[in-house]
Coordinates of C-alpha atoms in Angstrom, one line a residue:
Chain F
X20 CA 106.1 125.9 118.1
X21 CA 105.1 128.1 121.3
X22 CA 106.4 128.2 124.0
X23 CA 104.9 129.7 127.4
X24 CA 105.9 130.6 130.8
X25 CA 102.8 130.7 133.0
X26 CA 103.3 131.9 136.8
X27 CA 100.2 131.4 138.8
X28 CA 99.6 134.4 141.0
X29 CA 97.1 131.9 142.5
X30 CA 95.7 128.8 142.2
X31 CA 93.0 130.3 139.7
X32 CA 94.7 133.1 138.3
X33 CA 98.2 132.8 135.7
X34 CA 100.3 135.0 134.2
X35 CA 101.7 133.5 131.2
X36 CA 104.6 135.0 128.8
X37 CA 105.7 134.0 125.5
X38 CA 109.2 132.8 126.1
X39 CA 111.9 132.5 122.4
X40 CA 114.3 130.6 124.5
X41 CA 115.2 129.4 127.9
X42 CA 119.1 130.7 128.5
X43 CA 119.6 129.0 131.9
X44 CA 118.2 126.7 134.2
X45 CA 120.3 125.7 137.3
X46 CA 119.1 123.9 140.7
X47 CA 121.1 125.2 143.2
X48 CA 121.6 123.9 146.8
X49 CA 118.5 126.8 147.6
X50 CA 116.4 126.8 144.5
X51 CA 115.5 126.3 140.8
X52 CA 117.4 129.4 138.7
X53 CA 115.7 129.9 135.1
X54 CA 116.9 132.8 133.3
X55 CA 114.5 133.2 129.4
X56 CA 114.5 135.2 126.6
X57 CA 111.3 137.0 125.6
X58 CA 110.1 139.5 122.5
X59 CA 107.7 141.2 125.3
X60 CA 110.1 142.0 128.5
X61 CA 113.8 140.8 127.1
X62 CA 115.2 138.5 129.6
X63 CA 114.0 137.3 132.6
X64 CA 114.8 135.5 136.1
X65 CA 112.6 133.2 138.4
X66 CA 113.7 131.7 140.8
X67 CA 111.3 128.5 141.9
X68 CA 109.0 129.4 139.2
X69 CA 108.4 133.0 140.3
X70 CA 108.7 136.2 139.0
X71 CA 112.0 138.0 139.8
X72 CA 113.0 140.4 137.2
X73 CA 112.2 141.1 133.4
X74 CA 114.5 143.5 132.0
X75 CA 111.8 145.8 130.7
X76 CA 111.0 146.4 134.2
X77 CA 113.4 145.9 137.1
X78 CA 113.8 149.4 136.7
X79 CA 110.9 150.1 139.2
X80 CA 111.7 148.0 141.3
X81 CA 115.3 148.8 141.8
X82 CA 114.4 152.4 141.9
X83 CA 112.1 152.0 144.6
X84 CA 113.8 150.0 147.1
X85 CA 116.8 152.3 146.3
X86 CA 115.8 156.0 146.1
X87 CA 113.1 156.5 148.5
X88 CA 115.3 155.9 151.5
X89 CA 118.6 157.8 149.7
X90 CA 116.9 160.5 149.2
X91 CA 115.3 160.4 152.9
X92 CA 118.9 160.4 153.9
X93 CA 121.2 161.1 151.0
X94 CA 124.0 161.3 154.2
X95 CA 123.9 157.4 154.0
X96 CA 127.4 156.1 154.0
X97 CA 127.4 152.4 154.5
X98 CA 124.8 149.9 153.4
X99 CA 124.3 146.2 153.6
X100 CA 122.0 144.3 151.0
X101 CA 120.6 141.5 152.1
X102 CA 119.6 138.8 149.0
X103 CA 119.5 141.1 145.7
X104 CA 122.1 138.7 144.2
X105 CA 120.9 140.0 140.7
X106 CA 122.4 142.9 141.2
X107 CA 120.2 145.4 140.1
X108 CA 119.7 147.1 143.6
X109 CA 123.8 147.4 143.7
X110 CA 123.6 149.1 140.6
X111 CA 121.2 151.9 141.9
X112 CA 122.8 152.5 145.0
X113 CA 126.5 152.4 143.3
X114 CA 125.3 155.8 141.4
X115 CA 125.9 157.8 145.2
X116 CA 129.6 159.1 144.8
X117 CA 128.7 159.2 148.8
X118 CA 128.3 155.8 149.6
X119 CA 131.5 154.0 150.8
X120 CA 131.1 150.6 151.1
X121 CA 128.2 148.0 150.2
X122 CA 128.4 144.6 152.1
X123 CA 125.6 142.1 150.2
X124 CA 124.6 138.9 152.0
X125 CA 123.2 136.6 149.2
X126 CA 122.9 133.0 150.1
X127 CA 122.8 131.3 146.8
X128 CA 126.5 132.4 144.7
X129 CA 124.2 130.5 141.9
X130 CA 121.9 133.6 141.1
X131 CA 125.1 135.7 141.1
X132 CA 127.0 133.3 138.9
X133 CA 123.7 132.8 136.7
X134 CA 122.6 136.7 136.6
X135 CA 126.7 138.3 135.7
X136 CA 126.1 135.7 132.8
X137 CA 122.9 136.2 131.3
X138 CA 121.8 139.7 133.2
X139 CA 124.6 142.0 132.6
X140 CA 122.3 144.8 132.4
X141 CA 121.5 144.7 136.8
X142 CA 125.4 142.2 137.1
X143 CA 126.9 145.1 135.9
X144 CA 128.2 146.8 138.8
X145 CA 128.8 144.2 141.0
X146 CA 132.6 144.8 140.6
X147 CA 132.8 148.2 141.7
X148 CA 135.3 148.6 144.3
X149 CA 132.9 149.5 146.9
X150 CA 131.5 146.7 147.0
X151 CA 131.7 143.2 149.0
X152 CA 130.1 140.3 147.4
X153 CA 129.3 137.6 150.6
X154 CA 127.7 134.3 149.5
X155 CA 126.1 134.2 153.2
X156 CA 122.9 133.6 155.0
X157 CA 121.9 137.4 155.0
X158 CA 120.2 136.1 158.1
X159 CA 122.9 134.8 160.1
X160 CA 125.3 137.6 159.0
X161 CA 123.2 140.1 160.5
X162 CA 123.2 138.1 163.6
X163 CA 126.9 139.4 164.6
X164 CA 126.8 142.8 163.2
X165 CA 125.8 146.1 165.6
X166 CA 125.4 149.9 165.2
X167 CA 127.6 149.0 161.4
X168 CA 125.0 150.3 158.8
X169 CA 123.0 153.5 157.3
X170 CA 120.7 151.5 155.5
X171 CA 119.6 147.8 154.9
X172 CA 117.5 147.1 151.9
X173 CA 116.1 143.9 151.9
X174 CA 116.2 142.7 148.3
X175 CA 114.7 138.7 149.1
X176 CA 112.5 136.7 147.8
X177 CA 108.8 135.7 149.2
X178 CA 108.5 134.5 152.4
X179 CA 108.8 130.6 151.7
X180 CA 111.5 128.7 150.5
X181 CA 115.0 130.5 151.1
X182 CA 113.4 133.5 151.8
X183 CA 111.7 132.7 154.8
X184 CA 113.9 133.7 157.3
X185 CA 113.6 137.5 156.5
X186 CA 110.5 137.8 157.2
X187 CA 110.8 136.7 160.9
X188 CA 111.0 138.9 164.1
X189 CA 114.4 137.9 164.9
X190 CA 115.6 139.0 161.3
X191 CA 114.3 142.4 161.9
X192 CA 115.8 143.0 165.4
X193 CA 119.0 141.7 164.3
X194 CA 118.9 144.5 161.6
X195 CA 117.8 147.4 164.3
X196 CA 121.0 146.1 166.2
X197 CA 123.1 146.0 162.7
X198 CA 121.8 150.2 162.0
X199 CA 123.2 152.9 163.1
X200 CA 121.2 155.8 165.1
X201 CA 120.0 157.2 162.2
X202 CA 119.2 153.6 160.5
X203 CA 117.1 153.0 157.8
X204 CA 115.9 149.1 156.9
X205 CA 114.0 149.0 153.9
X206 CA 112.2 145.5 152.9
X207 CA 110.1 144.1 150.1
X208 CA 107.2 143.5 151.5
X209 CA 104.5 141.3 149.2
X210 CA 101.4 142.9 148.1
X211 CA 98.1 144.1 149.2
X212 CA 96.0 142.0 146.7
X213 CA 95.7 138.4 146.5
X214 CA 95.4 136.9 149.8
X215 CA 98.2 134.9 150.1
X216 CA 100.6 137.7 149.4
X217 CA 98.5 139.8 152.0
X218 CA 99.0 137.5 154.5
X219 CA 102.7 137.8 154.4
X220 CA 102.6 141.1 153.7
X221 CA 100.4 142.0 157.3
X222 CA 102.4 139.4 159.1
X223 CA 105.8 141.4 157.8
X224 CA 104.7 145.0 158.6
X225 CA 103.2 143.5 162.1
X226 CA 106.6 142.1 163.3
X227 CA 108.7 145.4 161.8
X228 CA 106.0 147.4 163.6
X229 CA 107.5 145.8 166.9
X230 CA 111.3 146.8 166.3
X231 CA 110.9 150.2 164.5
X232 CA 109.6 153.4 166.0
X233 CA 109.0 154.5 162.3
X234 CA 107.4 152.0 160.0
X235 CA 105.6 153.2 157.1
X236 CA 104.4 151.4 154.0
X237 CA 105.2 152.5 150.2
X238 CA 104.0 151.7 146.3
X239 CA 104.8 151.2 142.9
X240 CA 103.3 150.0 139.8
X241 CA 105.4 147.2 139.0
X242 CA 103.1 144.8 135.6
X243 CA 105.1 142.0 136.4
X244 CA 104.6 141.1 139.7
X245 CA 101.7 139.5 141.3
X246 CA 98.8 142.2 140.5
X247 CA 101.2 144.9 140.2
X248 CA 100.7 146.4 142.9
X249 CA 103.9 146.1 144.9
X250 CA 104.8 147.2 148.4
X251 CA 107.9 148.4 150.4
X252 CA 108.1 148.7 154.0
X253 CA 110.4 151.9 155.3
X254 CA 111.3 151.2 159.1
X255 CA 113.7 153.8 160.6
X256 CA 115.0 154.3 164.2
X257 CA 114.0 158.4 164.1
X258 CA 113.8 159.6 160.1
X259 CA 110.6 160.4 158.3
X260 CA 110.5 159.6 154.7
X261 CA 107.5 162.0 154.4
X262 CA 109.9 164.7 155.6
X263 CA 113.1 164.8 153.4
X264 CA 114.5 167.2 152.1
X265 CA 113.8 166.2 148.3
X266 CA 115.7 169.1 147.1
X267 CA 119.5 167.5 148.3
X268 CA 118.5 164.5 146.3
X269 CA 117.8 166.4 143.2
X270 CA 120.9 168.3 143.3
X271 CA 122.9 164.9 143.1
X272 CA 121.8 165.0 139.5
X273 CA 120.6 161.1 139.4
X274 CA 118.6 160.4 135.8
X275 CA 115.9 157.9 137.0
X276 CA 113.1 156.7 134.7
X277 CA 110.7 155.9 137.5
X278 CA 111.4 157.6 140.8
X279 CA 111.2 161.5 141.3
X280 CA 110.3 163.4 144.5
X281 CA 106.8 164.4 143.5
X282 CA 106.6 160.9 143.4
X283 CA 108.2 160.4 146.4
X284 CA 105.6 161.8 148.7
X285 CA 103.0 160.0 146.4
X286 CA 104.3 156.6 146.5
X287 CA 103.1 156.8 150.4
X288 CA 99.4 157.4 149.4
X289 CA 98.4 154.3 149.9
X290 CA 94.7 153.2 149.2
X291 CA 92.0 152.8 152.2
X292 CA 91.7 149.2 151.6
X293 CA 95.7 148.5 152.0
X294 CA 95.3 150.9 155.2
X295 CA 93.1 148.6 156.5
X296 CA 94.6 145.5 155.6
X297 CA 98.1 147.1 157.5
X298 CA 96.3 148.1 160.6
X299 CA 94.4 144.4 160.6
X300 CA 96.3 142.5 163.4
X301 CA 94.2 139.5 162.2
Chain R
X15 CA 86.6 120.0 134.2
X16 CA 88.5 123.2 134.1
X17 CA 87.1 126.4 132.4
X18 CA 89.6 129.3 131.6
X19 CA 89.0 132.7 130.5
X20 CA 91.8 134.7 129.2
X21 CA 93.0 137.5 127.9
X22 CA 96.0 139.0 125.2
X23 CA 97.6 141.5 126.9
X24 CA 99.4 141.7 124.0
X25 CA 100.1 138.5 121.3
X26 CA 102.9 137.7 123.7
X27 CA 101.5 138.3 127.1
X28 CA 98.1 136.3 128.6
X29 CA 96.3 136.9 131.6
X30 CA 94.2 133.7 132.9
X31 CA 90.8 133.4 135.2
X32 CA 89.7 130.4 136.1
X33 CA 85.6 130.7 135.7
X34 CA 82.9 128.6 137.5
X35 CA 80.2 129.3 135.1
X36 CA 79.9 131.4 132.5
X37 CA 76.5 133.2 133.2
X38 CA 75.6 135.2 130.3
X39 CA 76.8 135.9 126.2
X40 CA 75.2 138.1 124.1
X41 CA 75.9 139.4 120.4
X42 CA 74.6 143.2 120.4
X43 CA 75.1 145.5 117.7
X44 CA 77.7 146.6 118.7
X45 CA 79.9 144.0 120.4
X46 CA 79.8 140.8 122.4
X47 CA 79.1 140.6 125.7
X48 CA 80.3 138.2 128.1
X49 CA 79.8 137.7 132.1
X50 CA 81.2 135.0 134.5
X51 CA 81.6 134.1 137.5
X52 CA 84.4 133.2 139.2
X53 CA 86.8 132.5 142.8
X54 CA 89.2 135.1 142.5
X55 CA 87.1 137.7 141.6
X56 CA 83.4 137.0 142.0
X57 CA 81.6 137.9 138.6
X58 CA 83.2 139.3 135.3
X59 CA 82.3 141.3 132.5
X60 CA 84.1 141.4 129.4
X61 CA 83.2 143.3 126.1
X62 CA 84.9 141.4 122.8
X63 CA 86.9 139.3 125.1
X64 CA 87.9 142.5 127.2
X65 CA 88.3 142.9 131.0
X66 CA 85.9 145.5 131.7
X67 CA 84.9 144.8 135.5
X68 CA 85.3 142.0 138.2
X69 CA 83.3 142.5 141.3
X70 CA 86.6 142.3 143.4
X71 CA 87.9 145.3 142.1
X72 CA 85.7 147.3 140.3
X73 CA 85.6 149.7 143.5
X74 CA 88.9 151.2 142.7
X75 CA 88.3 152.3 138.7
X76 CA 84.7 153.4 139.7
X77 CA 85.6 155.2 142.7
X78 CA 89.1 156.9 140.9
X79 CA 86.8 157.9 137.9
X80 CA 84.3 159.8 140.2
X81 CA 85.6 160.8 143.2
X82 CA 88.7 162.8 142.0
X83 CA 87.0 165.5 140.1
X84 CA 84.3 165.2 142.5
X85 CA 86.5 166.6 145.5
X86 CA 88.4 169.0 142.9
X87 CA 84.3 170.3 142.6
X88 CA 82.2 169.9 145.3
X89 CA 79.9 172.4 143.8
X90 CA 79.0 169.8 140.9
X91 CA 74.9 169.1 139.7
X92 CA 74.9 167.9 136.2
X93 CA 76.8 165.2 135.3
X94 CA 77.1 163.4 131.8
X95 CA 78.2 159.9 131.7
X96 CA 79.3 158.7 128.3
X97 CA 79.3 155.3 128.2
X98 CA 79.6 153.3 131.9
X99 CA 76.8 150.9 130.8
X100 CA 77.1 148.5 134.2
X101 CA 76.4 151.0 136.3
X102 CA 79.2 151.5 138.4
X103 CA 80.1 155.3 137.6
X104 CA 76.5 156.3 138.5
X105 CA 76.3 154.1 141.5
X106 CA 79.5 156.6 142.7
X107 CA 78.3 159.7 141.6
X108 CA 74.2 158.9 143.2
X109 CA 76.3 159.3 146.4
X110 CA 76.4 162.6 146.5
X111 CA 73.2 164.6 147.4
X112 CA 74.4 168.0 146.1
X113 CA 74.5 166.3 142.0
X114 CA 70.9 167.4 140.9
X115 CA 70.8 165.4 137.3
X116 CA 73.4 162.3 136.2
X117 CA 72.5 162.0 132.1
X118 CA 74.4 158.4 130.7
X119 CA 74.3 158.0 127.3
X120 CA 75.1 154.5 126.6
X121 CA 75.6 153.0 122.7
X122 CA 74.9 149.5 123.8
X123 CA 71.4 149.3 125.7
X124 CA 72.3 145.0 125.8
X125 CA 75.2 145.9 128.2
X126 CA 72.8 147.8 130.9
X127 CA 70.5 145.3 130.5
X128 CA 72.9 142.3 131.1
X129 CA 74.1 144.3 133.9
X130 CA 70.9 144.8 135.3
X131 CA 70.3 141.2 135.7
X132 CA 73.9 139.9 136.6
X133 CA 75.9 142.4 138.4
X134 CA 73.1 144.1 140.4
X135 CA 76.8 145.4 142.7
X136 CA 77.4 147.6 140.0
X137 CA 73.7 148.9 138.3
X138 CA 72.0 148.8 141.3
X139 CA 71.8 152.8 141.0
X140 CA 70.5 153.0 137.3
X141 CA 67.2 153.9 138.6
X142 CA 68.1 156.7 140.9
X143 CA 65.7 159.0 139.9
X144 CA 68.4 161.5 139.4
X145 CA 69.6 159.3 136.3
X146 CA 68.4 159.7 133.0
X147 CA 69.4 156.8 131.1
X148 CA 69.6 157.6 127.2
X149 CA 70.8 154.3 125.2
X150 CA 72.3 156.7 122.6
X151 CA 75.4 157.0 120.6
X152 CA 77.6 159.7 123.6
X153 CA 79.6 161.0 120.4
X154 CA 76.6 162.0 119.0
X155 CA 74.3 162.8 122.1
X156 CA 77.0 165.7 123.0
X157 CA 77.2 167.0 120.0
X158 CA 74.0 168.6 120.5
X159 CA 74.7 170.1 124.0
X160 CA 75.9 173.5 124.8
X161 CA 77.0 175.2 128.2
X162 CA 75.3 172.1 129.9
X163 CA 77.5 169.8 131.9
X164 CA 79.7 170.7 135.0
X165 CA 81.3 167.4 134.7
X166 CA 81.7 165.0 131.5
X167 CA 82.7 161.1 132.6
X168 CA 83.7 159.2 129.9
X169 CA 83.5 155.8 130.3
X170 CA 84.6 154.3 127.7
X171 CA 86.0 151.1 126.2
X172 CA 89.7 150.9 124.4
X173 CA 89.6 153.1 121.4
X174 CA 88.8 150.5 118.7
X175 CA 84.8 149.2 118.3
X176 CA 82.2 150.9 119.7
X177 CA 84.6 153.3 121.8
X178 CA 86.4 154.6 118.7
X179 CA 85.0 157.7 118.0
X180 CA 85.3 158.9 122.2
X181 CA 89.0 159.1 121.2
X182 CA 88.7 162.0 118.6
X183 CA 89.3 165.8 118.3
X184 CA 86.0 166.3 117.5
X185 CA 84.7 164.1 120.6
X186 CA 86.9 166.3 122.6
X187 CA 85.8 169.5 121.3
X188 CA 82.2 168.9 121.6
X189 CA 83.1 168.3 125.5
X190 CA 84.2 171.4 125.6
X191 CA 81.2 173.4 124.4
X192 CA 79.0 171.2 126.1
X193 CA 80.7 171.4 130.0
X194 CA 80.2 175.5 131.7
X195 CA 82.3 177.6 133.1
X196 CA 84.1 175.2 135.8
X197 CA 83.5 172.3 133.8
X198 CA 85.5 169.5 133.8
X199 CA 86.2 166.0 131.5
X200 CA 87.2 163.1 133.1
X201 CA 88.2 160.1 130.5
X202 CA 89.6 156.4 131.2
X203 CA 93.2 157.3 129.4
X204 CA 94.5 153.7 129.0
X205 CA 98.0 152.5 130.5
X206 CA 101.0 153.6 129.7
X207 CA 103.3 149.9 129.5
X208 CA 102.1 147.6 126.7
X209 CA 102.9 149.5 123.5
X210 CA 99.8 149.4 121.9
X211 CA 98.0 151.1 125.3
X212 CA 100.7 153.6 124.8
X213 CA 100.2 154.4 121.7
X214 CA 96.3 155.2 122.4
X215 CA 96.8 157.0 126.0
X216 CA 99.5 159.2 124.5
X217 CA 97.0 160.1 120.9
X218 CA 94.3 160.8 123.6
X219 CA 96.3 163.1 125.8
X220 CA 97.7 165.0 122.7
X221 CA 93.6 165.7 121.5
X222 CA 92.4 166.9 124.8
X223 CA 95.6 168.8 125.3
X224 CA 94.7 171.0 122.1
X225 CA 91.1 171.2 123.2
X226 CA 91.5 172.4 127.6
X227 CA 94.0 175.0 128.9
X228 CA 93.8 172.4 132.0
X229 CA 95.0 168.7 131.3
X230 CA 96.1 166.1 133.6
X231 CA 96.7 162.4 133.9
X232 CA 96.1 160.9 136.8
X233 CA 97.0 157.0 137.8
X234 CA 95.7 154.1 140.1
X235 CA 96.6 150.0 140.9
X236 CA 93.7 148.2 139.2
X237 CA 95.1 144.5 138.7
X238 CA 92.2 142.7 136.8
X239 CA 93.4 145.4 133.4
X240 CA 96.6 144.9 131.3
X241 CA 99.8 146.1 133.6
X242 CA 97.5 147.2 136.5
X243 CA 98.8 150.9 135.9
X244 CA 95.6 152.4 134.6
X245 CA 95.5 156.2 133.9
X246 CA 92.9 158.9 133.8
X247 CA 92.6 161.9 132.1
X248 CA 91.7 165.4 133.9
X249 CA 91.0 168.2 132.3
X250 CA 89.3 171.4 132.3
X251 CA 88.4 174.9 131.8
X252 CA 90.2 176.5 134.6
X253 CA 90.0 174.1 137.5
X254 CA 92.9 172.5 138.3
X255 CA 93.0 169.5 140.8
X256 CA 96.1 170.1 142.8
X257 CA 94.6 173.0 144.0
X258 CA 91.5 171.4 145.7
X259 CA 90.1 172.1 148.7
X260 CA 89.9 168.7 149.8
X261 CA 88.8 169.3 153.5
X262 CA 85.3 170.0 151.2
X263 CA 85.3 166.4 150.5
X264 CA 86.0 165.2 153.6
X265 CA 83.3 166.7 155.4
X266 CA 80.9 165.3 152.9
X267 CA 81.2 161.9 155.3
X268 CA 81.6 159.5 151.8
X269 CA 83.2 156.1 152.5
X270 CA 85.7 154.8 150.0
X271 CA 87.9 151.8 149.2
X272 CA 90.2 153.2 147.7
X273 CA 90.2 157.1 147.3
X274 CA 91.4 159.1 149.7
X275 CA 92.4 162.7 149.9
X276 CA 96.2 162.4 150.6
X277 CA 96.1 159.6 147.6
X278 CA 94.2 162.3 145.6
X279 CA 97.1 164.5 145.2
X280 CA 99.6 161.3 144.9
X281 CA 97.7 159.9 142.1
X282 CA 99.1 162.7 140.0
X283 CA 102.5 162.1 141.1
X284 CA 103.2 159.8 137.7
X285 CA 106.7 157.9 137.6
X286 CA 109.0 159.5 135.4
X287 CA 108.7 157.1 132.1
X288 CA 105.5 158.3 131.7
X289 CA 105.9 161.8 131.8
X290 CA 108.1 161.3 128.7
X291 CA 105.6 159.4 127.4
X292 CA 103.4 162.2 127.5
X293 CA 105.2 164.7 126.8
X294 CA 106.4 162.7 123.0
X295 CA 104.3 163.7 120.6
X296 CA 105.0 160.7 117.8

């Protein structure tokens, strides 16, 4: 017998995994939750079919959406996650002895319940003290919050389905309002390559654009993902990721396995083509 | 109808085209050779079932391959090209007026001339008459050649068929006696996720390590080949490309896709999983 999981990155293009066993698979009031087991990547989450997370990889990503703005301001005290109910970007950001408190806004308590079962390896620090589990619309939570946080990382899903709302210029201003002076919001923000992903990824950097005097666009090589070629969007209210001081970061003492400030300054290096596509109002 | 082409990433991982037509298959030699045409990604060539090209992204190996030592050199006239049968290496390197002589030997003569007729985006600079195309074995062609070369392209298939021997000590040390003073050996150094890619890009860095006092790996997003993390190797005689004049380049007016200078320098800023992988010698 074989058994397959095949994502289609479009509709003439699949990704397709050999899976030993399926370990979950939940509908929740928001989506379908499938958690499998593989012999290439270990486990895995989708959620609606898609790619969220293969334990042989969601290091990168965590790192990413974690690191680059810590280390652009490793003075960061309070942070709000909005979605990441896997847990994997807690983990990362529960490493700063700094950080005081982490307020996460997941809507679905179904990808927590699902992911502290089957995905200890991100679950596991979604108990430490610091932390504030909400099972809320990150979106409306935002709503009420003002001049509260150092740094939102939005950890969502794509841009249809429940994600949909972060991506939306409202979401974004309600964030500037939520960050403090010197704010940092750092999203997920699709991919340069296949044009659906494109699309929401211009459409993303075009409303941030509007809220954020600082908005820049960064990379990482992430095989799982659509291409694998992934992209974050770093939005501040003054700081300059391109001008941290790396050197307070690496005196926290932080192993990573991806993420390192040479790499830092590279992740930004974006190609021409992805320049264009970001300066494309189209 | 539907017509799929795909590929083993490894026996547990398949990547899936759809194809319109296939327009070409030929048994050389040395291999089989395969080109279609699809949505996603215009027309395709594969060697033994291999991705070797799509026209959608082809621009991003060929420019990475040719551009990077290229603006670590501006001073560069003879070129050898080992392998690089459809063309698109030479089309890169015909665009700059100061190289004075582009040698290619090529094993496979049935690969140019399939590209020739099919992918005319790729060999349309085979008849530069700066290029002298030599349908020779490249192991053996620079064997022969002595203080010749300021730059050595290898552009080669994975290390098992035809491209076997451009993975070997010997290979490596004929490079050397063949490239001058400021020479310097660019080779396609696999990818550093799927185990068996691993295994080959870190054998291949460990030869040309013993072989150049200069040796570097550099990286770029190519989606269409297994993880879309592909790595090239730099190395040299003396020249080391973090210490390039780049404003050179610039002025030379060449427009690019995907290389830029600032991504020149970040391209060498590799994530920290595979440094260790380079550095392990098992």
């Amino acid at each position: 017998m074989e058994l397959w999981y095949t994502e289609e990155h479009t509709p003439d293009v699949r990704f397709s995994i050999r899976v030993e066993r399926q370990l979950c698979s939940v509908q929740s009031p928001f989506q379908r939750i499938d958690i499998f087991e593989s012999k290439e990547f270990g486990r895995f989450l989708t959620l609606d079919g898609l790619m969220m997370l293969t334990e042989k990889d969601e290091f990168i990503y965590h790192e990413m959406i974690v690191h680059v703005p810590m280390a652009a301001n490793p003075d960061i005290r309070r942070v709000l996650v909005v979605g990441g109910g896997d847990g994997g970007t807690v983990r990362e950001l529960t490493r700063y002895p700094g950080i005081e408190r982490i307020d996460m806004a997941e809507i679905d308590g179904e990808v927590v319940r699902a992911c502290r079962e089957f995905l200890p390896q991100t679950a596991s620090r979604l108990d430490d003290p610091r932390v504030n589990l909400l099972i809320e619309d990150g979106l409306k939570y935002v709503r009420s919050r003002e001049n509260e946080y150092d740094l939102i990382l939005v950890d969502s899903t794509d841009p249809f389905g429940p994600g949909e709302g972060l991506f939306t210029r409202e979401f974004y201003g309600s964030c500037y309002n939520a960050l403090r002076e010197e704010g940092i919001l750092v999203n997920q923000h699709e991919s340069p390559y296949y044009p659906d992903y494109t699309r929401s990824m211009k459409r993303a950097h075009r409303r941030i654009n509007e809220c954020f005097p600082v908005c820049r666009v960064y990379q990482a090589h992430i095989p799982t993902y659509p291409s694998g070629h992934w992209l974050f969007g770093f939005a501040s209210k003054g700081i300059d990721p391109l001008e941290a001081q790396l050197y307070r970061w690496e005196r926290l003492g932080i192993e990573t396995r991806y993420y390192n400030p040479e790499l830092h300054r590279g992740a930004f290096a974006l190609p021409n083509y992805v320049i264009s596509e970001l300066k494309d109002d189209a």
